[in-house]
mmCIF file of C-alpha atoms in Angstrom:
data_model
loop_
_atom_site.group_PDB
_atom_site.id
_atom_site.type_symbol
_atom_site.label_atom_id
_atom_site.label_comp_id
_atom_site.label_asym_id
_atom_site.label_seq_id
_atom_site.Cartn_x
_atom_site.Cartn_y
_atom_site.Cartn_z
ATOM 1 C CA MET A 680 67.917 206.575 96.005
ATOM 2 C CA ASN A 681 70.744 207.910 93.926
ATOM 3 C CA PRO A 682 70.342 206.047 90.598
ATOM 4 C CA VAL A 683 74.122 206.151 90.002
ATOM 5 C CA ASN A 684 75.274 204.290 93.114
ATOM 6 C CA GLY A 685 72.132 203.214 94.991
ATOM 7 C CA MET A 686 73.045 205.301 98.023
ATOM 8 C CA PRO A 687 70.129 206.503 100.144
ATOM 9 C CA LEU A 688 69.302 210.218 99.858
ATOM 10 C CA TYR A 689 67.740 212.094 102.768
ATOM 11 C CA TYR A 690 66.297 215.483 103.526
ATOM 12 C CA ASP A 691 67.992 217.264 106.405
ATOM 13 C CA GLU A 692 66.263 219.578 108.895
ATOM 14 C CA ASN A 693 66.525 222.422 106.316
ATOM 15 C CA MET A 694 64.898 220.245 103.635
ATOM 16 C CA ARG A 695 68.158 219.968 101.663
ATOM 17 C CA LEU A 696 68.851 216.675 99.940
ATOM 18 C CA VAL A 697 71.911 214.974 101.443
ATOM 19 C CA ALA A 698 73.618 211.673 100.655
ATOM 20 C CA GLY A 699 74.996 209.252 103.175
ATOM 21 C CA GLY A 700 74.554 205.901 104.807
ATOM 22 C CA VAL A 701 73.083 207.320 108.016
ATOM 23 C CA ALA A 702 69.898 209.350 107.947
ATOM 24 C CA PRO A 703 70.006 212.724 109.708
ATOM 25 C CA GLN A 704 67.907 212.819 112.862
ATOM 26 C CA LYS A 705 64.564 214.311 111.998
ATOM 27 C CA THR A 706 61.116 214.323 113.508
ATOM 28 C CA GLY A 707 57.758 214.557 111.819
ATOM 29 C CA PHE A 708 57.263 211.014 110.558
ATOM 30 C CA GLY A 709 54.198 210.539 112.730
ATOM 31 C CA SER A 710 53.202 208.903 115.969
ATOM 32 C CA TYR A 711 53.495 205.231 116.856
ATOM 33 C CA THR A 712 50.306 205.742 118.859
ATOM 34 C CA HIS A 713 47.241 206.139 116.651
ATOM 35 C CA PRO A 714 45.444 209.384 117.532
ATOM 36 C CA VAL A 715 42.109 207.894 116.429
ATOM 37 C CA THR A 716 41.069 204.399 117.509
ATOM 38 C CA GLY A 717 37.758 202.718 118.024
ATOM 39 C CA GLY A 718 35.400 200.021 117.021
ATOM 40 C CA TRP A 719 31.797 199.192 116.448
ATOM 41 C CA THR A 720 29.734 196.164 117.135
ATOM 42 C CA ASN A 721 26.332 194.978 115.977
ATOM 43 C CA ILE A 722 24.082 192.295 117.367
ATOM 44 C CA PHE A 723 21.256 190.948 115.238
ATOM 45 C CA ASN A 724 18.562 188.641 116.589
ATOM 46 C CA TYR A 725 15.987 186.794 114.552
ATOM 47 C CA HIS A 726 13.911 184.175 116.337
ATOM 48 C CA ASN A 727 16.478 181.714 117.735
ATOM 49 C CA LEU A 728 19.432 183.051 115.723
ATOM 50 C CA GLU A 729 21.891 185.640 117.048
ATOM 51 C CA VAL A 730 24.727 187.154 115.017
ATOM 52 C CA SER A 731 27.198 189.602 116.531
ATOM 53 C CA SER A 732 30.158 191.216 114.841
ATOM 54 C CA LEU A 733 33.006 193.497 115.963
ATOM 55 C CA PHE A 734 35.071 195.830 113.777
ATOM 56 C CA THR A 735 38.048 197.827 115.077
ATOM 57 C CA TYR A 736 39.992 200.646 113.473
ATOM 58 C CA ALA A 737 43.007 202.871 114.031
ATOM 59 C CA TRP A 738 43.931 205.962 112.005
ATOM 60 C CA GLY A 739 46.865 208.313 111.818
ATOM 61 C CA GLY A 740 49.645 206.236 113.341
ATOM 62 C CA VAL A 741 52.825 204.886 111.826
ATOM 63 C CA ALA A 742 54.845 201.718 112.349
ATOM 64 C CA TYR A 743 58.420 200.808 111.523
ATOM 65 C CA ASN A 744 58.384 197.945 109.024
ATOM 66 C CA ASN A 745 61.187 195.946 110.596
ATOM 67 C CA LEU A 746 60.459 193.012 108.274
ATOM 68 C CA LYS A 747 61.290 195.024 105.144
ATOM 69 C CA ALA A 748 64.455 196.450 106.736
ATOM 70 C CA ARG A 749 65.586 192.928 107.658
ATOM 71 C CA MET A 750 64.926 191.699 104.126
ATOM 72 C CA ILE A 751 67.355 194.286 102.724
ATOM 73 C CA ARG A 752 69.946 193.257 105.289
ATOM 74 C CA ASN A 753 69.483 189.631 104.238
ATOM 75 C CA VAL A 754 70.073 190.488 100.558
ATOM 76 C CA LYS A 755 73.562 191.608 101.652
ATOM 77 C CA ASN A 756 74.088 188.012 102.752
ATOM 78 C CA GLY A 757 72.931 186.590 99.413
ATOM 79 C CA GLU A 758 69.342 185.763 100.425
ATOM 80 C CA VAL A 759 66.341 186.860 98.383
ATOM 81 C CA PRO A 760 63.189 187.013 100.540
ATOM 82 C CA TYR A 761 60.608 186.737 97.718
ATOM 83 C CA ASP A 762 60.571 186.800 93.914
ATOM 84 C CA GLY A 763 59.459 190.403 93.335
ATOM 85 C CA PHE A 764 61.771 191.886 95.965
ATOM 86 C CA LEU A 765 64.671 192.331 93.542
ATOM 87 C CA ASN A 766 62.391 194.526 91.402
ATOM 88 C CA GLU A 767 62.219 197.008 94.307
ATOM 89 C CA ILE A 768 65.907 197.187 95.240
ATOM 90 C CA TRP A 769 68.808 199.063 93.610
ATOM 91 C CA LEU A 770 71.175 196.545 91.980
ATOM 92 C CA LYS A 771 73.050 198.370 89.190
ATOM 93 C CA PRO A 772 73.805 201.920 88.004
ATOM 94 C CA GLY A 773 70.769 203.548 86.445
ATOM 95 C CA ASP A 774 68.229 201.661 88.573
ATOM 96 C CA GLU A 775 65.500 203.943 89.874
ATOM 97 C CA LYS A 776 64.119 201.765 92.650
ATOM 98 C CA PRO A 777 62.565 202.672 96.010
ATOM 99 C CA LEU A 778 65.006 200.619 98.128
ATOM 100 C CA PRO A 779 68.776 201.256 98.513
ATOM 101 C CA ASN A 780 71.808 199.287 97.426
ATOM 102 C CA PRO A 781 72.000 196.519 100.064
ATOM 103 C CA LYS A 782 75.783 196.924 100.339
ATOM 104 C CA LEU A 783 75.338 200.559 101.416
ATOM 105 C CA PHE A 784 72.474 199.904 103.783
ATOM 106 C CA SER A 785 73.362 200.265 107.462
ATOM 107 C CA ASP A 786 72.578 197.274 109.661
ATOM 108 C CA THR A 787 72.467 199.265 112.865
ATOM 109 C CA ASN A 788 70.497 202.426 112.137
ATOM 110 C CA VAL A 789 66.753 202.812 111.959
ATOM 111 C CA ASN A 790 65.829 204.307 108.604
ATOM 112 C CA SER A 791 62.813 206.493 107.861
ATOM 113 C CA LEU A 792 62.413 204.605 104.583
ATOM 114 C CA PHE A 793 60.657 201.873 106.553
ATOM 115 C CA VAL A 794 58.264 204.072 108.541
ATOM 116 C CA GLU A 795 54.826 203.380 107.070
ATOM 117 C CA ASN A 796 51.271 204.468 107.649
ATOM 118 C CA ALA A 797 49.787 201.788 109.919
ATOM 119 C CA SER A 798 46.112 202.816 109.745
ATOM 120 C CA TYR A 799 43.736 199.894 109.443
ATOM 121 C CA ILE A 800 40.208 198.537 109.704
ATOM 122 C CA ARG A 801 39.935 195.007 111.063
ATOM 123 C CA TRP A 802 36.982 192.628 111.127
ATOM 124 C CA LYS A 803 37.930 191.410 114.564
ATOM 125 C CA ASN A 804 35.192 188.962 115.413
ATOM 126 C CA ILE A 805 31.918 187.350 114.369
ATOM 127 C CA ILE A 806 29.798 185.065 116.505
ATOM 128 C CA VAL A 807 26.820 183.091 115.213
ATOM 129 C CA ARG A 808 24.687 181.438 117.891
ATOM 130 C CA TYR A 809 21.570 179.350 117.417
ATOM 131 C CA ASN A 810 19.286 178.434 120.288
ATOM 132 C CA LEU A 811 18.028 174.857 119.834
ATOM 133 C CA SER A 812 16.197 174.706 123.189
ATOM 134 C CA GLU A 813 12.716 174.893 121.662
ATOM 135 C CA LYS A 814 13.456 172.323 118.951
ATOM 136 C CA LEU A 815 15.283 169.828 121.175
ATOM 137 C CA LYS A 816 13.142 168.912 124.132
ATOM 138 C CA ILE A 817 15.697 167.094 126.286
ATOM 139 C CA LYS A 818 14.628 166.219 129.782
ATOM 140 C CA GLY A 819 16.668 168.100 132.398
ATOM 141 C CA VAL A 820 18.171 170.532 129.816
ATOM 142 C CA SER A 821 16.875 174.078 130.133
ATOM 143 C CA SER A 822 19.047 175.620 127.396
ATOM 144 C CA PHE A 823 20.906 174.181 124.396
ATOM 145 C CA LYS A 824 22.811 176.529 122.059
ATOM 146 C CA ILE A 825 25.389 175.952 119.342
ATOM 147 C CA THR A 826 27.957 178.692 118.696
ATOM 148 C CA ALA A 827 30.457 179.314 115.902
ATOM 149 C CA GLN A 828 33.058 182.048 116.235
ATOM 150 C CA ALA A 829 35.759 183.459 113.965
ATOM 151 C CA ASN A 830 38.422 185.981 114.986
ATOM 152 C CA ASN A 831 40.596 188.299 112.886
ATOM 153 C CA LEU A 832 38.920 187.569 109.587
ATOM 154 C CA LEU A 833 40.037 190.541 107.513
ATOM 155 C CA THR A 834 42.378 193.520 107.817
ATOM 156 C CA ILE A 835 42.293 196.406 105.352
ATOM 157 C CA THR A 836 45.505 198.437 105.447
ATOM 158 C CA GLY A 837 48.218 199.916 103.278
ATOM 159 C CA TYR A 838 50.875 198.788 105.763
ATOM 160 C CA GLU A 839 53.228 196.251 104.170
ATOM 161 C CA GLY A 840 54.554 194.716 107.388
ATOM 162 C CA ILE A 841 53.275 191.644 109.176
ATOM 163 C CA ASP A 842 50.450 193.317 111.101
ATOM 164 C CA PRO A 843 49.686 197.055 111.552
ATOM 165 C CA GLU A 844 48.547 196.354 115.114
ATOM 166 C CA ILE A 845 51.947 194.909 116.120
ATOM 167 C CA THR A 846 54.948 197.210 116.478
ATOM 168 C CA GLY A 847 58.553 196.080 116.212
ATOM 169 C CA ILE A 848 59.225 192.381 115.877
ATOM 170 C CA GLY A 849 56.172 190.418 116.894
ATOM 171 C CA GLN A 850 53.767 187.786 115.815
ATOM 172 C CA PRO A 851 50.637 188.813 113.914
ATOM 173 C CA VAL A 852 47.293 188.441 115.591
ATOM 174 C CA PRO A 853 46.231 184.909 114.589
ATOM 175 C CA ARG A 854 43.054 184.009 112.754
ATOM 176 C CA SER A 855 41.044 181.481 114.750
ATOM 177 C CA PHE A 856 37.811 179.523 114.430
ATOM 178 C CA THR A 857 35.893 177.834 117.240
ATOM 179 C CA LEU A 858 32.728 175.818 117.525
ATOM 180 C CA GLY A 859 31.003 175.293 120.833
ATOM 181 C CA LEU A 860 27.957 174.013 122.659
ATOM 182 C CA ASP A 861 26.308 175.786 125.577
ATOM 183 C CA VAL A 862 24.178 173.360 127.540
ATOM 184 C CA THR A 863 22.423 174.401 130.761
ATOM 185 C CA PHE A 864 21.005 171.643 132.980
#
């Protein structure tokens, strides 16, 4: 940002610094598709107890942080999205902040300022199951298990948007907890 007027500064295709409200078209910000994705799972058994866990990861991709771009647009309308946000945005001459003057920010153009690394590791799932069949001798019941499951427990990422797994405007993957019984007659 230009500390004098809060106008965004961009590098053009020749790597010259240019000022203006609209970023020059440039490639090289990364891919919205992660080139490296995967996961690993483990299943542990000990007597009647079973614990399984799934971790997923994605590396090398980027995502457009639409939430942050919308927050700057909302400041133009007099809204402040959260307390610390004004510490990140240009408000007066001399400010050296990472985000532009909201009055100069374009509402219609995608801006490379909001393209972020969307790599992550996610603890996707854990299931704990206990087989009570040997302890509970119920006539006519051949199997009796209790199961607890949790989904989307933890995500480690530098991405500041809602969810690095969701592109554009979308809802984050919800965290959920379930408890169940598996009874076989």
